[in-house]
Tab-separated table of C-alpha atoms and ligand atoms in Angstrom:
chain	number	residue	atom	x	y	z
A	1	UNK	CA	41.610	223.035	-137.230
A	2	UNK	CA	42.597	220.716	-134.711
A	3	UNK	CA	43.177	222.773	-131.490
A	4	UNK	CA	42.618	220.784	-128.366
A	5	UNK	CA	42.553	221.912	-125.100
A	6	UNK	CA	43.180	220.003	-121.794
A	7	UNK	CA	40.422	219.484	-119.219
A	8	UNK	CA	40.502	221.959	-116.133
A	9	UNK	CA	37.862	221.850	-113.760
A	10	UNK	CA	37.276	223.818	-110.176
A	11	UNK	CA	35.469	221.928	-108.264
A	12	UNK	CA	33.641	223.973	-105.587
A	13	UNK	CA	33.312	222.348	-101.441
A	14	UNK	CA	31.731	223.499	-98.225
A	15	UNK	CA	33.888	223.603	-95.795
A	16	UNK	CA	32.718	222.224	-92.762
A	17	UNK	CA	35.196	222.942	-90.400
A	18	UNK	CA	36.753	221.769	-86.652
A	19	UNK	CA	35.906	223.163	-83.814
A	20	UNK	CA	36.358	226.850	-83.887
A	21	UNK	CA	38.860	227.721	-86.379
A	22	UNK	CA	36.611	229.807	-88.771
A	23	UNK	CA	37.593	232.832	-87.251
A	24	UNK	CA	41.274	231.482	-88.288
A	25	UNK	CA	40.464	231.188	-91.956
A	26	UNK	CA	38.749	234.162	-91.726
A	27	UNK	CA	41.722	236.331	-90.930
A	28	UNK	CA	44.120	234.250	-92.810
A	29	UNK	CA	41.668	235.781	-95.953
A	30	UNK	CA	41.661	239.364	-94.399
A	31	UNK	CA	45.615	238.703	-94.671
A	32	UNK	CA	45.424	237.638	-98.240
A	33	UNK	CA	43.352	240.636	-99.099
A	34	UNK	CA	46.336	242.832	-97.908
A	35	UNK	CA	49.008	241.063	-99.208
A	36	UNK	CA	47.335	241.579	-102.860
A	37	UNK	CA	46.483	245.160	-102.085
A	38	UNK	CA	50.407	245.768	-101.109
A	39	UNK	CA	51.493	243.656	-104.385
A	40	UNK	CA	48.880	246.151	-106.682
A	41	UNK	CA	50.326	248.884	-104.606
A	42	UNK	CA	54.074	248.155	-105.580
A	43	UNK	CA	53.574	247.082	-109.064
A	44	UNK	CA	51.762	250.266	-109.959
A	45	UNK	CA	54.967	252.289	-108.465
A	46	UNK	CA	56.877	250.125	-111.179
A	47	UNK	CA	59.170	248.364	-108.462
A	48	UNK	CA	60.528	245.357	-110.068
A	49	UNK	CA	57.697	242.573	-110.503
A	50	UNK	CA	60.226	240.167	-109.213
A	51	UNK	CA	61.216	241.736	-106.057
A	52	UNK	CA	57.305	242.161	-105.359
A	53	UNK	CA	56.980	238.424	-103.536
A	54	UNK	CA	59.995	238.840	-101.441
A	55	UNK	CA	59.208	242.319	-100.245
A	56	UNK	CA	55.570	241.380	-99.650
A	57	UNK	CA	56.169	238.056	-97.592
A	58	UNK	CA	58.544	239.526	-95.257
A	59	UNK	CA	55.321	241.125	-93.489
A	60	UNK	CA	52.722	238.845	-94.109
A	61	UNK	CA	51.266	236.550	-91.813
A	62	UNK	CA	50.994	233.533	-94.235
A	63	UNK	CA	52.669	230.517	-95.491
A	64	UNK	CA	55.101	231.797	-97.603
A	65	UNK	CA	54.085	229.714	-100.492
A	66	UNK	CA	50.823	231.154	-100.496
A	67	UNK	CA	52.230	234.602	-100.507
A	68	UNK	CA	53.872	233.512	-103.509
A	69	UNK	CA	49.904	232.225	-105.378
A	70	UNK	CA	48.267	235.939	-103.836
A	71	UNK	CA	51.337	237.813	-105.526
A	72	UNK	CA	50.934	235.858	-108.743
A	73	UNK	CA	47.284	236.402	-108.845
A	74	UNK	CA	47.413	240.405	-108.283
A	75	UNK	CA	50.344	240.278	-111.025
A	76	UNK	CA	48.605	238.794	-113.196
A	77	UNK	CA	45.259	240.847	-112.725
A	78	UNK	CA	47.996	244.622	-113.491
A	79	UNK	CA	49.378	242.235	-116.408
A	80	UNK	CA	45.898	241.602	-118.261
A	81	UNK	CA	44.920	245.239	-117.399
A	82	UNK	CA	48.011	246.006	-119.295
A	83	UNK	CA	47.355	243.899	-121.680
A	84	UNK	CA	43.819	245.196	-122.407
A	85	UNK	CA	45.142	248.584	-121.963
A	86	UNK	CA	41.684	249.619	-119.828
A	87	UNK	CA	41.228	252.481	-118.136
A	88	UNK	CA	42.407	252.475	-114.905
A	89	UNK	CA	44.160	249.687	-113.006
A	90	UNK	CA	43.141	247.143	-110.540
A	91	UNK	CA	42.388	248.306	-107.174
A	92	UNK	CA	44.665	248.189	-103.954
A	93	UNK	CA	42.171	249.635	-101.616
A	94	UNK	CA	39.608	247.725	-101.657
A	95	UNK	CA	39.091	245.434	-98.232
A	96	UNK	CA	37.423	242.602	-96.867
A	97	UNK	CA	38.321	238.927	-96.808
A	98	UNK	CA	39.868	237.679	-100.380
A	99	UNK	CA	40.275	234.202	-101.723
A	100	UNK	CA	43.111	232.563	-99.942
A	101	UNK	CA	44.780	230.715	-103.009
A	102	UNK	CA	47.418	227.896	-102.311
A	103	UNK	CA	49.433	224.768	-103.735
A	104	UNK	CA	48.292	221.630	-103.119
A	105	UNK	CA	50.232	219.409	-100.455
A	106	UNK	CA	52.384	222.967	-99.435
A	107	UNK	CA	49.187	225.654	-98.649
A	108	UNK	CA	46.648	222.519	-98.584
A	109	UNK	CA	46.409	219.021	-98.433
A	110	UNK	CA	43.485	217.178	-98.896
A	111	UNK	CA	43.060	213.104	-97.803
A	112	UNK	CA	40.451	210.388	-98.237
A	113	UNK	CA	38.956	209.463	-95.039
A	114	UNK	CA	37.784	205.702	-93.778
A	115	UNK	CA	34.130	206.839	-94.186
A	116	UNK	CA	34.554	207.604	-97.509
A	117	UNK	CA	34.827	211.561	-96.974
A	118	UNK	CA	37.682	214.115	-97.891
A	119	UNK	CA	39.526	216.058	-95.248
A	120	UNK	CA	40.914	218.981	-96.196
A	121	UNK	CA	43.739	221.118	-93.975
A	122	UNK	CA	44.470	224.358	-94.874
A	123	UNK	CA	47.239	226.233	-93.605
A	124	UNK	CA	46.039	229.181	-92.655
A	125	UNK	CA	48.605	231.010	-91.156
A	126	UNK	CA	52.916	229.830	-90.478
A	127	UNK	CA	52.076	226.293	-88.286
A	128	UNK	CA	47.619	227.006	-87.893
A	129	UNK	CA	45.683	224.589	-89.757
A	130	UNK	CA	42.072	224.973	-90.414
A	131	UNK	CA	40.759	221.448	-90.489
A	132	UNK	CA	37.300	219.413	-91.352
A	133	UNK	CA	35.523	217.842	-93.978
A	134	UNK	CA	34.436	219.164	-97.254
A	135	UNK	CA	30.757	218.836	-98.293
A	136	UNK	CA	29.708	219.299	-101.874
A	137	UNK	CA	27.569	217.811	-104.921
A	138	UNK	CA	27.978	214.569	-105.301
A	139	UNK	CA	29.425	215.125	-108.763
A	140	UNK	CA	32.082	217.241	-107.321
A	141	UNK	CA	33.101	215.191	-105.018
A	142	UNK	CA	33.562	212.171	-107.197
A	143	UNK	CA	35.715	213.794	-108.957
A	144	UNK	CA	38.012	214.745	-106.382
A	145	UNK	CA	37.940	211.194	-104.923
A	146	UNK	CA	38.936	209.782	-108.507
A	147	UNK	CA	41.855	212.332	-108.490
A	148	UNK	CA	42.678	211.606	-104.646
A	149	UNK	CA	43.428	207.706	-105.885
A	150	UNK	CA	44.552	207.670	-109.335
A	151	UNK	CA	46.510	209.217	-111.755
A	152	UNK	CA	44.072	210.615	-114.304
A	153	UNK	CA	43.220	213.833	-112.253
A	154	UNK	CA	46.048	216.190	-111.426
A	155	UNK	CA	45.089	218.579	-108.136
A	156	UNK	CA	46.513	222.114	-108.615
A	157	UNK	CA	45.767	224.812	-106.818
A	158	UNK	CA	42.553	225.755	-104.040
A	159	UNK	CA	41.114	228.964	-103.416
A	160	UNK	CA	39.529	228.969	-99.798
A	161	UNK	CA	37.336	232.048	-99.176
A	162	UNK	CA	33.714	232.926	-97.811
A	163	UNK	CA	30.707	233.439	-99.624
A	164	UNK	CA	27.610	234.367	-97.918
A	165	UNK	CA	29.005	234.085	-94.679
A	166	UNK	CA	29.875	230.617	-95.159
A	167	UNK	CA	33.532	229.033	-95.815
A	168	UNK	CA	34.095	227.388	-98.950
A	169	UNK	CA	36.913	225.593	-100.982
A	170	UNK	CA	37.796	225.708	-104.843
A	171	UNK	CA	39.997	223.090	-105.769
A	172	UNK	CA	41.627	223.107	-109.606
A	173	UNK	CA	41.841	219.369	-111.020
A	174	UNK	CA	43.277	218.744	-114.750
A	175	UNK	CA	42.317	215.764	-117.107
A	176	UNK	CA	46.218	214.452	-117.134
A	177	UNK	CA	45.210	211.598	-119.233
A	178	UNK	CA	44.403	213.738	-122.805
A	179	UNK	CA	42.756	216.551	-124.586
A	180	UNK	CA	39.577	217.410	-125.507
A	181	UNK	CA	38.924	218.274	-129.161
A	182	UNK	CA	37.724	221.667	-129.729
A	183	UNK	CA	33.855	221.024	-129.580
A	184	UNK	CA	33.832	223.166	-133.338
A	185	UNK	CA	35.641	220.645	-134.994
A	186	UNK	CA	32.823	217.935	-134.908
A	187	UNK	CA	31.735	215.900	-137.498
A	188	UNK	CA	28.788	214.564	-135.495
A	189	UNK	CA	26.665	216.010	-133.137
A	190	UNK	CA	24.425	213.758	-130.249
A	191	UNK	CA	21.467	215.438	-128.701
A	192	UNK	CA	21.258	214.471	-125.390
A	193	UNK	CA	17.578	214.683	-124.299
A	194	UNK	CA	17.845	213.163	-120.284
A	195	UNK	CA	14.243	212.360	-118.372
A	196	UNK	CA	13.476	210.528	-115.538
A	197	UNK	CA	13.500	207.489	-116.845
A	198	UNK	CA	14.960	207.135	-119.945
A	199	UNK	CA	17.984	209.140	-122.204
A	200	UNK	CA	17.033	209.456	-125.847
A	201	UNK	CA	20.482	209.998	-128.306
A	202	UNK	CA	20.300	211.359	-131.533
A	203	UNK	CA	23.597	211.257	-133.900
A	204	UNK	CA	23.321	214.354	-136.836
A	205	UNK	CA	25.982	214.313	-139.482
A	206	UNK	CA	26.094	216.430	-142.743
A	207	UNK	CA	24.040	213.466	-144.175
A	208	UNK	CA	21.048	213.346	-141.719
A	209	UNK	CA	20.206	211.230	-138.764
A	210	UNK	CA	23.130	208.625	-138.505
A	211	UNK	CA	21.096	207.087	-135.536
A	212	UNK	CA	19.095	207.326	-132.552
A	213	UNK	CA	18.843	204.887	-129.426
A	214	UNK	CA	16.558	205.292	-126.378
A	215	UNK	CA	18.423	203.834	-123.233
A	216	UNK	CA	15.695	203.203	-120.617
A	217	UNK	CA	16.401	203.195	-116.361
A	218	UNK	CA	13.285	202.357	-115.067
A	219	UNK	CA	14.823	201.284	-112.250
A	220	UNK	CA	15.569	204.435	-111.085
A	221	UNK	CA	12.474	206.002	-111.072
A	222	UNK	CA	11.106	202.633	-109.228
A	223	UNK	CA	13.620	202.401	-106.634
A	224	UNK	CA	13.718	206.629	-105.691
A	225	UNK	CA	9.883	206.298	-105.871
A	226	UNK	CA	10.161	203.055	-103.325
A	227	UNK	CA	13.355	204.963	-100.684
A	228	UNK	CA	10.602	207.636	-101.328
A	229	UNK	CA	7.738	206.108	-99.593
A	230	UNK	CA	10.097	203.953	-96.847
A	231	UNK	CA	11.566	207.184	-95.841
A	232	UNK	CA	8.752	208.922	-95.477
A	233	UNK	CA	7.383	205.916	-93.157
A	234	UNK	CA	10.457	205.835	-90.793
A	235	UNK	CA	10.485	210.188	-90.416
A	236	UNK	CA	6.949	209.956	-89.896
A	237	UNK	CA	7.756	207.256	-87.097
A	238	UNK	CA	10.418	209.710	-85.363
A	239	UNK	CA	13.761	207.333	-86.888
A	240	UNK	CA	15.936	209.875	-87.968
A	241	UNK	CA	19.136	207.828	-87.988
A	242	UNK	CA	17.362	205.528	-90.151
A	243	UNK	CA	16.022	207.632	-92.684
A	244	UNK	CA	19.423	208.889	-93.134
A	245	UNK	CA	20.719	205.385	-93.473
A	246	UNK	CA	17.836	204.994	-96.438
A	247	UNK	CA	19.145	208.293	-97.855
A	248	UNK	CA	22.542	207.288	-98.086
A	249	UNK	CA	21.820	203.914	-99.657
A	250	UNK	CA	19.443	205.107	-102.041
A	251	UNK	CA	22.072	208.004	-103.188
A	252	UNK	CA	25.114	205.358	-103.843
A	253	UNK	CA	21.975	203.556	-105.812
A	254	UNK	CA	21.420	206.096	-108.022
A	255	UNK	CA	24.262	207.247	-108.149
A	256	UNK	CA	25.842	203.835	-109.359
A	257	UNK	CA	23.274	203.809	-112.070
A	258	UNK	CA	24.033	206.835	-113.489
A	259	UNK	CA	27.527	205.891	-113.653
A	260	UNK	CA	26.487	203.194	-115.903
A	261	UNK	CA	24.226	205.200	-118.271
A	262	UNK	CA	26.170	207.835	-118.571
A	263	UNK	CA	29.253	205.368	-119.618
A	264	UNK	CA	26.849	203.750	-122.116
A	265	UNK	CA	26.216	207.288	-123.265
A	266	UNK	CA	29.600	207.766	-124.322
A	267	UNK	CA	30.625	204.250	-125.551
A	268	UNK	CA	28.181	205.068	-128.093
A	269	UNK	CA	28.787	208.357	-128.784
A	270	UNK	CA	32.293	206.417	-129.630
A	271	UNK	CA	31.114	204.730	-132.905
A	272	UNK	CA	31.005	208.404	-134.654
A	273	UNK	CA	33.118	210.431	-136.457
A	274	UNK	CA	34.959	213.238	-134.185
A	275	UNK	CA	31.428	213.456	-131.964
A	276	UNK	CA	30.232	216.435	-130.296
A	277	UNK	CA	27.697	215.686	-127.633
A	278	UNK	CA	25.286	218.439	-126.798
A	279	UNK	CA	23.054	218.622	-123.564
A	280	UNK	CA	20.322	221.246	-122.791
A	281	UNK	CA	21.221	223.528	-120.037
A	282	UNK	CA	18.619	223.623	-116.891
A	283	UNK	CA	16.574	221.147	-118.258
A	284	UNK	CA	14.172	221.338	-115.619
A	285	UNK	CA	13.061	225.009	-116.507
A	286	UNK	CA	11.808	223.247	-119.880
A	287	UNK	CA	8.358	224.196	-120.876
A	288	UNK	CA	7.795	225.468	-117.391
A	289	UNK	CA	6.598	222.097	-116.034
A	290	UNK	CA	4.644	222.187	-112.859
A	291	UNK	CA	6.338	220.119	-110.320
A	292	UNK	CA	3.861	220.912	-107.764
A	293	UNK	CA	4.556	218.344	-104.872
A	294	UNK	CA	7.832	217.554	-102.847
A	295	UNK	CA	8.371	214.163	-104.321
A	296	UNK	CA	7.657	215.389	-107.975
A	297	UNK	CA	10.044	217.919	-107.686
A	298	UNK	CA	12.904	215.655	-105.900
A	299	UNK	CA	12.101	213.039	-108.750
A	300	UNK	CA	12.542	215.068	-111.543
A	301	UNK	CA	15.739	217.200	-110.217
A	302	UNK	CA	18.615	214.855	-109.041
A	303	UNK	CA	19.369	212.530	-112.301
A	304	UNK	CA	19.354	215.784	-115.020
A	305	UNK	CA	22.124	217.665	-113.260
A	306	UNK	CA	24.461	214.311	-112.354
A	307	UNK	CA	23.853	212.365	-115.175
A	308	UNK	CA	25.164	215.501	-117.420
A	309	UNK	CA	28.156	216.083	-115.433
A	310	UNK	CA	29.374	212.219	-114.796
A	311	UNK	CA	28.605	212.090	-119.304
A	312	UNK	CA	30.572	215.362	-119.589
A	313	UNK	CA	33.622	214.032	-117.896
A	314	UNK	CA	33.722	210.352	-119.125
A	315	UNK	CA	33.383	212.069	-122.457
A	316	UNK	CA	36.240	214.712	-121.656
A	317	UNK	CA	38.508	211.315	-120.829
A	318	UNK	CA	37.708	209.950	-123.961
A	319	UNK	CA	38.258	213.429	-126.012
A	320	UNK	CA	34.638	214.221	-126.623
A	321	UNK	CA	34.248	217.843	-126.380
A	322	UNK	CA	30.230	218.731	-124.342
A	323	UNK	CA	28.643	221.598	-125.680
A	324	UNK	CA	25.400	223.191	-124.251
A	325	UNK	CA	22.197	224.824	-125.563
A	326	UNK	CA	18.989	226.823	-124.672
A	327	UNK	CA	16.345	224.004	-123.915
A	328	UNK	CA	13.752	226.581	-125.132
A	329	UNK	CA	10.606	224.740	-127.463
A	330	UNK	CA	13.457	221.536	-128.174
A	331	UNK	CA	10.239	219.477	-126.715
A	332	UNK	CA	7.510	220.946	-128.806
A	333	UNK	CA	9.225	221.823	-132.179
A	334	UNK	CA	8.423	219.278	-135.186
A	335	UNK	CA	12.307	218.031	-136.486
A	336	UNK	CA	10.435	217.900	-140.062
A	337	UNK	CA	8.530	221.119	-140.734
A	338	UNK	CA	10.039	222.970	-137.636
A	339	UNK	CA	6.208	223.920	-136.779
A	340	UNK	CA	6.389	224.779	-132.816
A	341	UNK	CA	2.974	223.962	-130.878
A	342	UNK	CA	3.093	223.239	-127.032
A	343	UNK	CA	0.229	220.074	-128.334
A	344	UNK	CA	2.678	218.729	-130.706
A	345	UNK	CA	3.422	216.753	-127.822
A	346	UNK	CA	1.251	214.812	-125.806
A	347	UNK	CA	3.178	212.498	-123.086
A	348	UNK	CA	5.716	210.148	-124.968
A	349	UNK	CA	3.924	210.570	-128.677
A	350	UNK	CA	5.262	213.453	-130.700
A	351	UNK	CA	2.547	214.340	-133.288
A	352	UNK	CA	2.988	217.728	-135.800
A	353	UNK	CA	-0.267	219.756	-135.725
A	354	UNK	CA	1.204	221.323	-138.967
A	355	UNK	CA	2.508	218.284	-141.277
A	356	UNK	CA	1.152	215.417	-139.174
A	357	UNK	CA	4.666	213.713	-138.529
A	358	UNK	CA	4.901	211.355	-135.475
A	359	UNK	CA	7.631	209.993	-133.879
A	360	UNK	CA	8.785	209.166	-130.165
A	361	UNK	CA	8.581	212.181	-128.006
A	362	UNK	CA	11.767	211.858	-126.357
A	363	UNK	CA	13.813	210.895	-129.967
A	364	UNK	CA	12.335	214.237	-131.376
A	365	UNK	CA	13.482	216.239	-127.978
A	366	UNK	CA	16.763	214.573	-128.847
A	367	UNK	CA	16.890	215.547	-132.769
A	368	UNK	CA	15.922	219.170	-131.810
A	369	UNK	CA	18.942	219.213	-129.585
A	370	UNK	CA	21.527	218.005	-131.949
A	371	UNK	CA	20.405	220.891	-134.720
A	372	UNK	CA	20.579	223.068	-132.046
A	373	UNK	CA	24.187	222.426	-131.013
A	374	UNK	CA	24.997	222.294	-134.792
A	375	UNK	CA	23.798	225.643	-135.391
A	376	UNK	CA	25.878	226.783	-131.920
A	377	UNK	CA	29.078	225.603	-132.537
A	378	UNK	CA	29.732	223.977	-136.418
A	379	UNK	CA	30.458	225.478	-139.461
A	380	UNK	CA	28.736	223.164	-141.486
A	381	UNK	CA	24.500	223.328	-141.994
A	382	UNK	CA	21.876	221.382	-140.686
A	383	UNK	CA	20.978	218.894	-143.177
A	384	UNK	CA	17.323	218.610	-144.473
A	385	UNK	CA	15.789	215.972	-142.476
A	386	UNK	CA	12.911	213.876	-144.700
A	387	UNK	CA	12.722	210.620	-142.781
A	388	UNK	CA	14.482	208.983	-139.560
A	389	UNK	CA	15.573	205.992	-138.271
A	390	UNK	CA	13.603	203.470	-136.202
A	391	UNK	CA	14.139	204.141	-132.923
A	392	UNK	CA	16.019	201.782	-130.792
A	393	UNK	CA	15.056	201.278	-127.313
A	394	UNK	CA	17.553	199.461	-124.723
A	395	UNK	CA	16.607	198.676	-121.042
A	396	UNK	CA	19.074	198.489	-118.309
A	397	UNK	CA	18.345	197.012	-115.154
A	398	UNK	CA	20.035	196.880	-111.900
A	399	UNK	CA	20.895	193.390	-110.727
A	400	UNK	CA	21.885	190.107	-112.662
A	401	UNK	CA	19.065	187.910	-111.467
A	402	UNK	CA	16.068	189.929	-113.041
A	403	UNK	CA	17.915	190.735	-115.938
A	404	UNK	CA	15.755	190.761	-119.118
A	405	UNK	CA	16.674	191.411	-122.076
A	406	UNK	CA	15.500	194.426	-123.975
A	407	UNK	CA	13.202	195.443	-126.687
A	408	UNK	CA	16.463	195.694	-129.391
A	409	UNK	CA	15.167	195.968	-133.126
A	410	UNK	CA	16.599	197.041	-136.187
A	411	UNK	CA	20.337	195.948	-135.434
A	412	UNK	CA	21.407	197.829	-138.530
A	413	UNK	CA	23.617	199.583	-137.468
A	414	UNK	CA	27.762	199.021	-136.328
A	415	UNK	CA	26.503	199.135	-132.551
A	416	UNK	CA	25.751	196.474	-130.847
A	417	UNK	CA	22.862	196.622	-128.748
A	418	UNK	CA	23.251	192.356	-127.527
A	419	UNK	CA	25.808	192.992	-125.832
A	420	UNK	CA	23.860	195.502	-123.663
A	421	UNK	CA	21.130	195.481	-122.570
A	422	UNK	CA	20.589	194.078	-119.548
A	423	UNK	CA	24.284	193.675	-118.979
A	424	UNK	CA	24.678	194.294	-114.916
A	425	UNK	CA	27.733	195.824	-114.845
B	501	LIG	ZN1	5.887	219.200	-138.688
């Protein structure tokens, strides 16, 4: 079994549009909803599904190549209808504003601006162009700006429409540089347990533990902890502009750092045969943690959510298939005795009130998460696990000058930890 698949994502934008041309996008998606009703309409009276776009765009008030994405879209809703052979057929009467879907650089076009945003321009209607900027995750928009200057993301198609009230823009990207392999066929499964300060890795084979590493950011929590404080000051003190300034800067900090952690997540994910790595999916519901105050809850929210989604994609360029799983009890369950006790844990010690094994909290989180993915996705069984290995823990710090190297023990194993820690890349 060696399917593969290749790597489509839709990214999803606010669209924070130009003076007043919402009400122009607005209609332009009351138009699309028509122009899909009147291709339903047709194709259920059998006329000939090729005629349908020509017949249709004569009377609509779009760009003709978006005519053409609408029609395709309401054929290919009657074809899987068909296909299914449901009851019924989709509906043509239905109204209200519908996604306005269009080809990149003929129904949209999308640019990289000199302050390091994206403008988007949609053509709304023949020669009227909604314009702005598009505001999104972080995540998202990386992506997008990675696709905007290189070659490894392909832009495809956008679907502008209005949720809530509010405008919005789906753009399609594709992975043009491979495939991802099909996240059953793995040989090797990493549980991916992410905290605030730290990312504990465990590899699973057939055979047991292959290994586990604990890559430590300390800096992170430090510096958000420090723009914390300093922006706290300057809001207090009425500076607006420069508490945005500190939110900005401390943003493009973490951000940066996650970029390197989550690289360093999949360079050694690399050393295993066909990997699978497997992350746990709204981590911060886990074990219904009380994040009572502001700052806890800002703390503990932003890294999880990236730091997932910048691993997920490096891994999808490498071929690394992500898989996800419940986060339910992967904190308090014993790897050894499966015995599930909320006191197992205590802080960063992991301690078995049933058969007394104790390990590193955050290495035990990770080992639950790897059986869990195996039992999700593999064919193969969880092997019987008697005894680990040490635990390796490599620190990362931000700048060259205070770089010190990192507890590394028990080199064992192929990867090499010298090379990395404290590497300011
Ligand atoms: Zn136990």
């Amino acid at each position: 079994m060696t399917n593969t698949q290749s790597l489509v994502k839709t990214l999803d934008f606010q669209l924070n549009i130009q003076s007043d041309n919402e009400g122009l996008l607005y209609g332009a998606c009351l138009e699309a909803r028509s122009v899909y009703n009147e291709a339903i309409r047709l194709a259920k009276q059998d006329v000939d599904w090729d005629d349908i776009t020509s017949r249709v765009a004569d009377d609509a008030d779009l760009v003709k190549n978006t005519t053409q994405c609408i029609v395709a879209k309401a054929l290919n809703a009657m074809e899987s209808y068909y296909e299914y052979d449901d009851v019924g057929q989709p509906s043509h009467t239905k109204d209200g504003a519908f996604p306005l879907r269009a080809n990149y650089e003929e129904g949209y076009n999308l640019s990289l601006t000199g302050g390091g945003t994206v403008a988007f321009r949609v053509s709304a209607k023949p020669y009227k162009h909604v314009k702005g900027i598009l505001k999104g995750a972080d995540a998202h928009l990386d992506i997008l700006k990675t696709a905007l200057t290189s070659h490894e993301w392909k832009i495809g198609t956008a679907e502008a429409l209005f949720r809530n009230g509010n405008a919005e823009l789906h753009v399609n990207v594709t992975n043009t540089e491979g495939t991802v392999r099909d996240k059953e066929d793995s040989q090797t499964v990493v549980g991916v347990d992410v905290n605030e300060d730290n990312v504990a890795l465990t590899a699973l084979s057939e055979g047991g533990v292959e290994d586990t590493v604990v890559l430590e950011f300390p800096d992170i929590k430090f510096e958000r902890h420090r723009y914390f404080t300093i922006r706290k000051r300057v809001r207090d003190a009425g500076k607006l502009s420069v508490h945005d300034t500190l939110e900005g800067r401390e943003e493009r900090f973490v951000r940066d750092r996650l970029h390197k952690v989550s690289r360093h997540i999949v360079e050694w994910c690399q050393q295993f045969e066909r990997p699978c790595i497997v992350f746990e999916d709204l981590k911060e519901m886990r074990d219904g943690l009380d994040y009572g105050t502001q700052m806890n809850r800002r703390l503990h929210q932003l890294p999880f959510r990236a730091l997932q989604f910048y691993t997920s994609y490096k891994a999808a360029f490498a071929g690394i298939p992500t898989a996800w799983i419940n986060p339910e009890y992967t904190s308090q369950c014993c790897p050894m005795c499966g015995h599930t006790e909320r006191a197992n844990r205590h802080k960063k010690r992991f301690k078995c009130q049933a058969c007394s094994h104790q390990d590193h909290a955050d290495r035990s989180a990770s080992v639950n998460i790897a059986v869990k993915g195996i039992k999700k996705h593999q064919e193969w069984t969880v092997p019987a696990l008697n005894s680990l290995p040490t635990v390796r823990t490599v620190r990362r710090q931000a700048s060259g000058a205070v770089d010190a190297p990192a507890v590394t023990h028990d080199t064992a194993r192929g990867y090499q930890t010298d090379g990395v820690a404290g590497v300011s890349d």
